[in-house]
Coordinates of C-alpha atoms in Angstrom, one line a residue:
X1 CA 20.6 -9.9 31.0
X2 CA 19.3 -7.0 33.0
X3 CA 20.3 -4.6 29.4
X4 CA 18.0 -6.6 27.4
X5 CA 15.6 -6.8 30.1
X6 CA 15.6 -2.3 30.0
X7 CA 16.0 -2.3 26.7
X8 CA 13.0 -4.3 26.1
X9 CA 11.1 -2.8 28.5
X10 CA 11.8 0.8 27.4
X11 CA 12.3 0.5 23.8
X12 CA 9.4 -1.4 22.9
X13 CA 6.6 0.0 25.7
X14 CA 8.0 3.6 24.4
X15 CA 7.5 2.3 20.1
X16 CA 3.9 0.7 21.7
X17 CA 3.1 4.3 23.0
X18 CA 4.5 6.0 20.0
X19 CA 2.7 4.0 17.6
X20 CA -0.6 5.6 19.5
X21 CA 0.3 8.8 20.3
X22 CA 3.8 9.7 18.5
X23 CA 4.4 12.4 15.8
X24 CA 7.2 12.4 13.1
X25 CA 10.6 14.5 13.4
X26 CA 11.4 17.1 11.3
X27 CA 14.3 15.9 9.3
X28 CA 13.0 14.2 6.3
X29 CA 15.3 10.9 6.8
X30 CA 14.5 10.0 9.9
X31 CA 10.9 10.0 9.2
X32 CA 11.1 7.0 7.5
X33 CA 12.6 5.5 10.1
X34 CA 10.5 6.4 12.7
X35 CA 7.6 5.1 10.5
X36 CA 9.1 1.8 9.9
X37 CA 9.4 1.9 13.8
X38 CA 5.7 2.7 14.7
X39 CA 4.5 0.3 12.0
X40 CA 6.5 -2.4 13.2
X41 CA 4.9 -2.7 16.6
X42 CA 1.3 -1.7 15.6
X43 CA 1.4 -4.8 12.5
X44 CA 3.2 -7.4 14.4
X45 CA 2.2 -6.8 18.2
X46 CA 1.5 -10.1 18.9
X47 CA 5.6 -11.3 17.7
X48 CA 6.7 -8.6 20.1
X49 CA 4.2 -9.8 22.9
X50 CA 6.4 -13.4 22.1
X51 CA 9.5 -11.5 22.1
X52 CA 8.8 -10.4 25.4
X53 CA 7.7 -13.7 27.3
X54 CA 10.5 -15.1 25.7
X55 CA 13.2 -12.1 27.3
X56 CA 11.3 -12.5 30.9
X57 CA 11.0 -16.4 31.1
X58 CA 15.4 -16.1 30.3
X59 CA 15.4 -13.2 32.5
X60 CA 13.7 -15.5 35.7
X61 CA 15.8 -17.9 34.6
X62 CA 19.0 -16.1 35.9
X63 CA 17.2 -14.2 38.6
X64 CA 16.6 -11.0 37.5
X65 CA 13.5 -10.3 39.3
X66 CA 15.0 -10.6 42.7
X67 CA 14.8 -6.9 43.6
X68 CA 11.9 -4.5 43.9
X69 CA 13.3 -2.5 40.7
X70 CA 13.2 -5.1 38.4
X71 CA 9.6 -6.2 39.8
X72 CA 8.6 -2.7 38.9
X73 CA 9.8 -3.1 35.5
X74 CA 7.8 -6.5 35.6
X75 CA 4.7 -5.1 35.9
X76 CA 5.6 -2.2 33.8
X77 CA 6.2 -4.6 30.8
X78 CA 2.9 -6.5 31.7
X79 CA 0.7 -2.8 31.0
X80 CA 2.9 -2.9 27.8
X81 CA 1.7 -6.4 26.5
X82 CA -2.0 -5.9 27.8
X83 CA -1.6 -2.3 25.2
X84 CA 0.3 -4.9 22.3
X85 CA -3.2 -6.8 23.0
X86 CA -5.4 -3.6 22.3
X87 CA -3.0 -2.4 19.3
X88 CA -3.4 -6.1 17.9
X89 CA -7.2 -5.6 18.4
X90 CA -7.2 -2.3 17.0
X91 CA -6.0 -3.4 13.9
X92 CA -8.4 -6.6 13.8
X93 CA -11.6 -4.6 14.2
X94 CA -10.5 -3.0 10.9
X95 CA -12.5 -5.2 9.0
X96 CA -15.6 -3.3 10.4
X97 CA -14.5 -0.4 8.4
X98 CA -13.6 -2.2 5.5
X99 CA -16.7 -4.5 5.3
X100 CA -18.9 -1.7 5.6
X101 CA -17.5 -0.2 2.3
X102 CA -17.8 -3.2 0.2
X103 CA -21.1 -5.1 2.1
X104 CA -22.8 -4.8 -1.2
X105 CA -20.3 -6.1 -3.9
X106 CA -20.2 -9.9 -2.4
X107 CA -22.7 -12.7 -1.1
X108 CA -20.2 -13.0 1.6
X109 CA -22.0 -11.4 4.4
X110 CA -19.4 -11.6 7.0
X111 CA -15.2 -11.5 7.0
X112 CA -13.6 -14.2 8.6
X113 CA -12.3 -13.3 11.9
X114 CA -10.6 -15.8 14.8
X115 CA -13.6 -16.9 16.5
X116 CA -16.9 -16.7 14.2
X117 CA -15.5 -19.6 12.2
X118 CA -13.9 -22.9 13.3
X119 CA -12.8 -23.5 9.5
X120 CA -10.2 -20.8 9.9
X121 CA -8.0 -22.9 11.4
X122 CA -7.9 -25.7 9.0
X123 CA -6.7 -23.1 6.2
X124 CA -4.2 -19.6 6.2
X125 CA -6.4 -17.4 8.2
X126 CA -4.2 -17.0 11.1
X127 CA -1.1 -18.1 9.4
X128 CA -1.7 -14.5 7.5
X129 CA -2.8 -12.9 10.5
X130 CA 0.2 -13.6 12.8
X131 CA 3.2 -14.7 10.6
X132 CA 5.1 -11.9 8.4
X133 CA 6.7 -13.9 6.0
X134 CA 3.1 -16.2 4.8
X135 CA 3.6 -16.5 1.1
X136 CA 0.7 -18.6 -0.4
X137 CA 1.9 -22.0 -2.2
X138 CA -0.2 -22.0 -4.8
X139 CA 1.1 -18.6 -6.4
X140 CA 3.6 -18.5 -9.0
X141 CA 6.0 -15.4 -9.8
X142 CA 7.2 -14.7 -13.6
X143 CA 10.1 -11.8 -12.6
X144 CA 11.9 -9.2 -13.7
X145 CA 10.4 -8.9 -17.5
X146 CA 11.4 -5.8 -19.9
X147 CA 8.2 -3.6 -20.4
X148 CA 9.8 -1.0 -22.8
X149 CA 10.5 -1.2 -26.8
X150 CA 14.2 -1.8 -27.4
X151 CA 14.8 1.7 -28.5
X152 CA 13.1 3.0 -25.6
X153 CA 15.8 0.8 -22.9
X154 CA 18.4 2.0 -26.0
X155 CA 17.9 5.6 -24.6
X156 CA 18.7 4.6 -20.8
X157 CA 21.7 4.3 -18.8
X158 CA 22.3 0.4 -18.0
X159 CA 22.1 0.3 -15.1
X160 CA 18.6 1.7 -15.5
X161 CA 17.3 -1.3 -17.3
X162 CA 16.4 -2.7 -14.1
X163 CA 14.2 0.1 -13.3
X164 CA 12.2 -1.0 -16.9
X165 CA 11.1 -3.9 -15.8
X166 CA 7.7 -6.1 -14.0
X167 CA 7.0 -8.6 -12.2
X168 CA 4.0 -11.5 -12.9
X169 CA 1.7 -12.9 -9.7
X170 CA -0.5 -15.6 -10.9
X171 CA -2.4 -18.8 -10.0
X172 CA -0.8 -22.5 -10.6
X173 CA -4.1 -24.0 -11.4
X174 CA -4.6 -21.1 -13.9
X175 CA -8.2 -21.5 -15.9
X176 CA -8.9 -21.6 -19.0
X177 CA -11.5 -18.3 -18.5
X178 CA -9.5 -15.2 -18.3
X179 CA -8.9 -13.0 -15.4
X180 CA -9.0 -9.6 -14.2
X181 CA -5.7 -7.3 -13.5
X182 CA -4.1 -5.5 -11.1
X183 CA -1.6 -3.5 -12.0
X184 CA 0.2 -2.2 -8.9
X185 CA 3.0 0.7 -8.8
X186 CA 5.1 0.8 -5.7
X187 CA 5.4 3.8 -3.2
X188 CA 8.5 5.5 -2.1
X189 CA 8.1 8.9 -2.7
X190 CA 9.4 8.3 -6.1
X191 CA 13.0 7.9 -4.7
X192 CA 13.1 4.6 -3.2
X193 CA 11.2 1.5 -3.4
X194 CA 10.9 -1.6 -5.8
X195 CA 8.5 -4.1 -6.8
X196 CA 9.7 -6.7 -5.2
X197 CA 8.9 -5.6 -1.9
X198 CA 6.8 -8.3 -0.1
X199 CA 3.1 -6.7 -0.2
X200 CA 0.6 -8.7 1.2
X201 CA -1.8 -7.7 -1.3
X202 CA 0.0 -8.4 -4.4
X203 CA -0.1 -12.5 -2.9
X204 CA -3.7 -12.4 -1.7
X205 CA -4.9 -11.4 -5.0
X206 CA -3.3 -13.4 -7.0
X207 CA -3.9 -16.1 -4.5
X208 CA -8.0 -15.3 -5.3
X209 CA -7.4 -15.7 -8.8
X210 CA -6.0 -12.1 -10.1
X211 CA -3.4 -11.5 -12.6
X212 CA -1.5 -9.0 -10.9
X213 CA 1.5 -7.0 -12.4
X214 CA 3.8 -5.0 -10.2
X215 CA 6.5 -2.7 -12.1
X216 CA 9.3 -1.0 -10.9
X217 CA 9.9 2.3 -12.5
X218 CA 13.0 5.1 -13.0
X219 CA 13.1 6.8 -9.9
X220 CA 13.3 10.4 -9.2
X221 CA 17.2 10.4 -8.1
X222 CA 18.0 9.5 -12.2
X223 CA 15.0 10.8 -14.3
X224 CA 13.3 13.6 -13.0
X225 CA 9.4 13.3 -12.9
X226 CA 7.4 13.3 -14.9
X227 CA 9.2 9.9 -16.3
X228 CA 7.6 7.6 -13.5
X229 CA 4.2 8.4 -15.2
X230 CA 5.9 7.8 -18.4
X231 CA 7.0 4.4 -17.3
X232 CA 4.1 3.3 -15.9
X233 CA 2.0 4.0 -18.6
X234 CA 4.7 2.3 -20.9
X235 CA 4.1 -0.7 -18.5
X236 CA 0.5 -0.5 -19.3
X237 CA 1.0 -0.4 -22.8
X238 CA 2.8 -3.7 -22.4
X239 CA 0.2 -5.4 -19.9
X240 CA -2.6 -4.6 -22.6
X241 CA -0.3 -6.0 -25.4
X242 CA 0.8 -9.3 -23.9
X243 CA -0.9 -9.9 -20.4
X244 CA -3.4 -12.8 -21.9
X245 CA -0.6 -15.0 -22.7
X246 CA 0.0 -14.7 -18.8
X247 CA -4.5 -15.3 -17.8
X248 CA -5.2 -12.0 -17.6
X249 CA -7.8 -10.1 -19.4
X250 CA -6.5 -7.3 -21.3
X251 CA -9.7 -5.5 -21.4
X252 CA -10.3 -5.5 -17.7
X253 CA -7.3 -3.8 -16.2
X254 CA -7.7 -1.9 -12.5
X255 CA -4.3 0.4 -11.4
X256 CA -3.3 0.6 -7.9
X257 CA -0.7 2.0 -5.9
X258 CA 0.1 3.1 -2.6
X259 CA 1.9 6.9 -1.4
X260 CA 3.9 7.9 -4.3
X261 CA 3.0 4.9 -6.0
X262 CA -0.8 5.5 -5.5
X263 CA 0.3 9.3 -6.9
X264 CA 1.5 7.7 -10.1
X265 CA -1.7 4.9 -10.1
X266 CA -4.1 8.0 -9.9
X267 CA -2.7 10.0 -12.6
X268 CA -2.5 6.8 -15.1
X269 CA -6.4 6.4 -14.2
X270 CA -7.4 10.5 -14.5
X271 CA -5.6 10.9 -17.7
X272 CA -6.2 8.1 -20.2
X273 CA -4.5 8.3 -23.6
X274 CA -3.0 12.1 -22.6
X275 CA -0.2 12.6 -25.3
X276 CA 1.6 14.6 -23.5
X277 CA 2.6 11.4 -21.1
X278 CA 2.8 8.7 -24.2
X279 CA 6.0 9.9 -25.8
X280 CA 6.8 7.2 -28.9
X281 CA 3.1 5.6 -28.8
X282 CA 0.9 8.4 -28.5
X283 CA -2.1 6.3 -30.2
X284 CA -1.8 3.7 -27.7
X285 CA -5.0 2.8 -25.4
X286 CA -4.0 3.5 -21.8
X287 CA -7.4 3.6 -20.2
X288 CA -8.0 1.6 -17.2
X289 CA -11.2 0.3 -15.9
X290 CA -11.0 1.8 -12.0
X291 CA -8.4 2.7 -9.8
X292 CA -6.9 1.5 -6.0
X293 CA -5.2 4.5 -3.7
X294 CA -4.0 3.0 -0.5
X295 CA -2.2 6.4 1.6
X296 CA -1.8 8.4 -1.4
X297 CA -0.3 11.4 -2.4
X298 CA -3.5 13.5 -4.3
X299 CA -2.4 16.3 -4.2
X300 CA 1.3 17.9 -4.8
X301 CA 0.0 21.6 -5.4
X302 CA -1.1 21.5 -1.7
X303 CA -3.4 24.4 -2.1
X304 CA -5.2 23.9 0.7
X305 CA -2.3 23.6 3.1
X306 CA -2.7 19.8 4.2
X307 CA 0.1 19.4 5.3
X308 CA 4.0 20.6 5.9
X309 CA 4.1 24.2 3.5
X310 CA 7.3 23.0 1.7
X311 CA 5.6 20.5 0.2
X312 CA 5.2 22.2 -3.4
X313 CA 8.5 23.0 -3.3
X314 CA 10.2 19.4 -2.3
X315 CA 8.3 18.0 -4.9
X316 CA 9.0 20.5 -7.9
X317 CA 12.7 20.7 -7.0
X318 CA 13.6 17.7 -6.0
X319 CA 11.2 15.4 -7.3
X320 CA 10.8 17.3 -10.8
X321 CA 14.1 19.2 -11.1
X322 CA 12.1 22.6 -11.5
X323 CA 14.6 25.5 -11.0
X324 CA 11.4 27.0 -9.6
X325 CA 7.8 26.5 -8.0
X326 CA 5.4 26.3 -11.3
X327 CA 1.5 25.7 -10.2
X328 CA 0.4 25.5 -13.0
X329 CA 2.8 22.2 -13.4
X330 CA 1.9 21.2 -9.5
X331 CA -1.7 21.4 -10.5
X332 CA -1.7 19.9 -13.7
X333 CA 0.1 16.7 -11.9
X334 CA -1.8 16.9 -8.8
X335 CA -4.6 14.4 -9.4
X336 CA -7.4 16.1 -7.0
X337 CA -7.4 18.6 -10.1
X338 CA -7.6 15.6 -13.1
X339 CA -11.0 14.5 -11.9
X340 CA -13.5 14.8 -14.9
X341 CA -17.6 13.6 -15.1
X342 CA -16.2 10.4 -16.7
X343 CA -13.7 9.5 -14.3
X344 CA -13.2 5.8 -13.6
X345 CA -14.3 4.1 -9.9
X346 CA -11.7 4.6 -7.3
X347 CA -11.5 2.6 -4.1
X348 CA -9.5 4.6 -1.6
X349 CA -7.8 3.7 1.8
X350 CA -6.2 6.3 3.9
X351 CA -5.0 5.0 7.7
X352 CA -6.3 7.3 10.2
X353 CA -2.7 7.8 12.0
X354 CA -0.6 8.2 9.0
X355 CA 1.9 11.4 9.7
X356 CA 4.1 11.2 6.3
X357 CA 0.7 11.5 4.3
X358 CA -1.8 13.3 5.5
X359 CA -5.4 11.6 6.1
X360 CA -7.0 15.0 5.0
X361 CA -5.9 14.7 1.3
X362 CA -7.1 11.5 0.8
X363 CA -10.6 12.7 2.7
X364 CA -10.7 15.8 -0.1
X365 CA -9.6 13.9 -2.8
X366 CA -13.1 11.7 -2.3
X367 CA -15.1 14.8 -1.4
X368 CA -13.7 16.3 -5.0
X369 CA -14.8 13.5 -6.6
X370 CA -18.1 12.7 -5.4
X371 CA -18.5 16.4 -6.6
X372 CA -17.1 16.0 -10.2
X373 CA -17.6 12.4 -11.4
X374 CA -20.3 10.4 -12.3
X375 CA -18.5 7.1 -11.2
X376 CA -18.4 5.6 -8.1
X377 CA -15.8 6.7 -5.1
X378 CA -15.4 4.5 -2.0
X379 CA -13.5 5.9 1.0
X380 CA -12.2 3.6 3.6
X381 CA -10.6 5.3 6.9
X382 CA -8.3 2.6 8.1
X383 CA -8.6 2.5 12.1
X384 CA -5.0 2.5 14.1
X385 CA -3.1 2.4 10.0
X386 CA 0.3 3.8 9.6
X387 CA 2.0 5.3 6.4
X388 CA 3.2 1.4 5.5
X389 CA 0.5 -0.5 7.4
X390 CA -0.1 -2.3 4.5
X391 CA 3.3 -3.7 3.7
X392 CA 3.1 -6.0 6.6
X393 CA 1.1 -9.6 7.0
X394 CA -1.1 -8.2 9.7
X395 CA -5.2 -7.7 10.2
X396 CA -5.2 -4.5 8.9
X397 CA -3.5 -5.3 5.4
X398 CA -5.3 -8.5 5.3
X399 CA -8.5 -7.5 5.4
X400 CA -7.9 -4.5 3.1
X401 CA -6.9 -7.4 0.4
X402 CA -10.1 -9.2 1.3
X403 CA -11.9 -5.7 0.6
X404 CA -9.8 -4.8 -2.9
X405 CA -10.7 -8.2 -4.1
X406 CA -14.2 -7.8 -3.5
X407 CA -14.9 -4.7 -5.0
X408 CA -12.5 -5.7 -8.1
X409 CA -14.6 -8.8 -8.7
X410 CA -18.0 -6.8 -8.3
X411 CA -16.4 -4.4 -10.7
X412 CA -15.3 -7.2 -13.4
X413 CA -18.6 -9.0 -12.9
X414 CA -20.9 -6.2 -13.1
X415 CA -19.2 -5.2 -16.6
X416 CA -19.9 -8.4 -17.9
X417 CA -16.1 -9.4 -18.1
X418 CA -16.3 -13.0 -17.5

C-alpha cells in the first residue's frame, strides 16, 4: 500500500507541476507521450483529485499514516489536490476567453458555468464537464463510408481502403430544414490518428443540430504528402455531392481541423478549386464557406524560426519524401503564404502552453491575415491548453464547442442559409 501511496504522490503531484511548468524532450516519440501525460492531468484534474481520496481513505484504512514520513507525504498530496483544484479552474475560466471572441454572434449573453444557473444540473452540463466518456443520446453515427470513385480506391493498396473512408454525426430528431456542416480532418502529424477518435466537438455539434463529417485520410507512412490534401478534398467532393440525403446543406460547408489536421483544413479553405490538388475532377467545386484551426500547423516553411530549426526538413523528408529541402514547395504548402484578399473567415484556437505546436504560428498566422484578407479572423488564446486539450470532455474543450457553434451558426445565418 505504501508504493501506491509514493507513487501517487510523486507521479501525479510531479504530471500536476509538469502540466504548469514542464517542457517536452528532445526525442520526437516521447513527446507525444509526455503530451498525453500533461493533458491528462490538466483535462481531468478533478478524476485524479477522486483517484486520490480514494488511494488515502484505503491507505488509512491499513495504517499508513502512522509515521511522521507518511504524514509528510499527507500534506504533500493535499498542496497537490488544492493545485488539481486551480488547474480544474484554470481550464473553467476559459470560457472568458472564448466568450469574448464570439459575444456578438449569439443572443446568448452569458455561457453556462456551475453556479450562475441551477438549470445546469437538470441537463449534461457537468456530466460533460467532469465525465470523459459523455456521449450525447440523441446523436446518431453513419460510419465508415467510401468517399472516393471506385477507380480512385482501384489505385490503392487494400489495406488502404480504410484510410478512404468518413464518418456521419447527426441529430435523431433530424428536421426537415437543412443544416449546416462541419467537416473535420483529424490531427496526428499526418502519421497517426483516425476519425474515430472520441472529440468532444464532433458530439457537441452535432448534438446542436450540425451535420458533421469526420474523414480519415492516407497517412504520411504510405502516401507521401501532398495526398492527405488530395484526400480531403476528394472527401469534400463527396460531402457536396451526397451530404443532403444525410440533413446537411451542401452549400454551407465550414472545414476544421486540429494540428496536422488543422494544416490540411487550412489548405482545403486557402486554395479552392486549385488543380494542381483535384487530380481526376479538376472541375469540381471545392470551396468552403469559412474555416476552424484548433493548434494548427500554419506554417511548414518556418521562415521565421518558430520553432525547433529541423522543422522544414522533418516535414519535406519525412512527411513529403523530398530527397531535399525545396522552399519553394514548403512555401507553396505552408498556408500562412495561401492567404489572398478573398480568403474565407477562419476562427482559430491556439492553447497558450502547447510545446509540440508553437502558440507563435498560430498568433502570425492571424496577424498575416488580418493584413491580407478582407474576411473576418478571430483568434482565441486558450488559457492553461495543451497540444490535445481538446480531445478530452473537459471545460476547456467544452466551451470551445460552445464557441465553434456559435460562430458557425452566426456564419450560416448571416448568409441567409436557412
Amino acid at each position: 500500500m505504501i508504493i501506491a501511496l509514493l507513487c501517487d504522490v510523486f507521479l501525479i503531484g510531479g504530471l500536476a507541476f509538469a502540466s504548469v511548468e514542464g517542457t517536452l524532450p528532445n526525442i520526437r516519440r516521447l513527446q507525444y507521450i509526455t503530451v498525453y501525460a500533461y493533458s491528462w492531468v490538466s483535462e481531468w484534474p478533478l478524476l485524479f483529485i477522486l483517484l486520490k481520496i480514494g488511494i488515502k481513505v484505503l491507505a488509512s484504512f491499513f495504517g499508513v499514516f502512522r509515521t511522521w514520513l507518511s504524514q509528510a507525504f499527507f500534506v504533500f498530496d493535499i498542496l497537490t489536490m488544492i493545485g488539481l483544484v486551480v488547474i480544474f479552474l484554470d481550464g473553467y475560466e476559459a470560457r472568458v476567453a472564448i466568450h469574448e471572441a464570439i459575444k456578438d454572434y449569439s443572443d446568448e449573453v452569458e455561457f453556462p458555468t456551475l453556479s450562475r444557473d441551477l438549470s445546469i444540473f437538470s441537463d449534461t452540463f457537468w456530466n460533460r464537464l467532469v465525465n470523459p466518456f459523455y456521449i450525447p443520446k440523441d446523436v446518431i453515427q453513419y460510419a465508415n463510408i467510401a468517399y472516393c470513385t471506385d477507380n480512385e480506391l482501384a489505385e490503392v493498396q487494400t489495406d488502404q481502403m480504410q484510410s478512404l473512408s468518413l464518418d456521419i454525426y447527426t441529430r435523431r430528431d433530424t428536421l426537415a430544414t437543412l443544416k449546416p456542416v462541419f467537416l473535420f480532418i483529424h490531427g496526428g502529424g499526418w502519421v497517426r490518428g483516425d476519425k474515430a477518435s472520441p472529440y468532444p466537438l464532433i458530439r457537441h455539434l452535432a448534438e446542436s443540430g450540425l451535420t458533421v463529417v469526420a474523414i480519415n485520410y492516407r497517412l504520411a507512412s504510405v502516401a507521401p504528402y501532398p495526398a492527405q490534401l488530395i484526400d480531403a478534398k476528394r472527401a469534400l467532393r463527396w460531402v457536396k455531392k451526397t451530404i443532403k440525403n444525410f440533413g446537411g446543406d451542401p452549400n454551407f460547408i465550414v472545414v476544421g481541423g486540429d494540428g496536422a489536421g488543422g494544416h490540411l483544413a487550412a489548405l482545403v479553405a486557402l486554395t479552392p478549386n486549385n488543380a494542381d490538388y483535384q487530380p481526376g475532377f479538376e472541375l469540381v467545386d471545392t470551396s468552403v464557406q469559412a474555416a476552424v484551426l484548433i493548434n494548427a500547423i500554419t506554417d511548414v516553411l518556418n521562415e521565421t524560426m518558430v520553432w525547433h530549426s529541423n522543422f522544414a526538413e522533418h516535414f519535406a523528408k519525412k512527411i513529403a519524401k523530398l530527397e531535399t529541402n525545396n522552399e519553394d514547395f514548403l512555401r507553396q504548402h505552408s498556408p500562412i503564404h495561401n492567404i489572398k484578399p478573398d480568403s474565407v473567415p477562419f476562427l482559430v484556437f491556439h492553447g497558450d502552453r502547447d510545446n509540440l505546436v508553437p502558440f507563435q504560428l498560430s498568433n502570425n498566422f492571424m496577424e498575416r491575415f488580418k493584413k491580407v484578407s478582407k474576411s473576418e479572423i478571430q483568434f482565441v488564446q486558450i488559457p492553461g491548453g495543451h497540444h490535445i486539450y481538446h480531445q478530452f470532455t473537459s471545460p476547456r474543450s467544452q466551451y470551445q464547442s460552445i464557441g465553434i457553434e456559435k460562430w458557425i451558426k452566426h456564419l450560416y445565418h448571416d448568409g441567409k442559409h436557412e
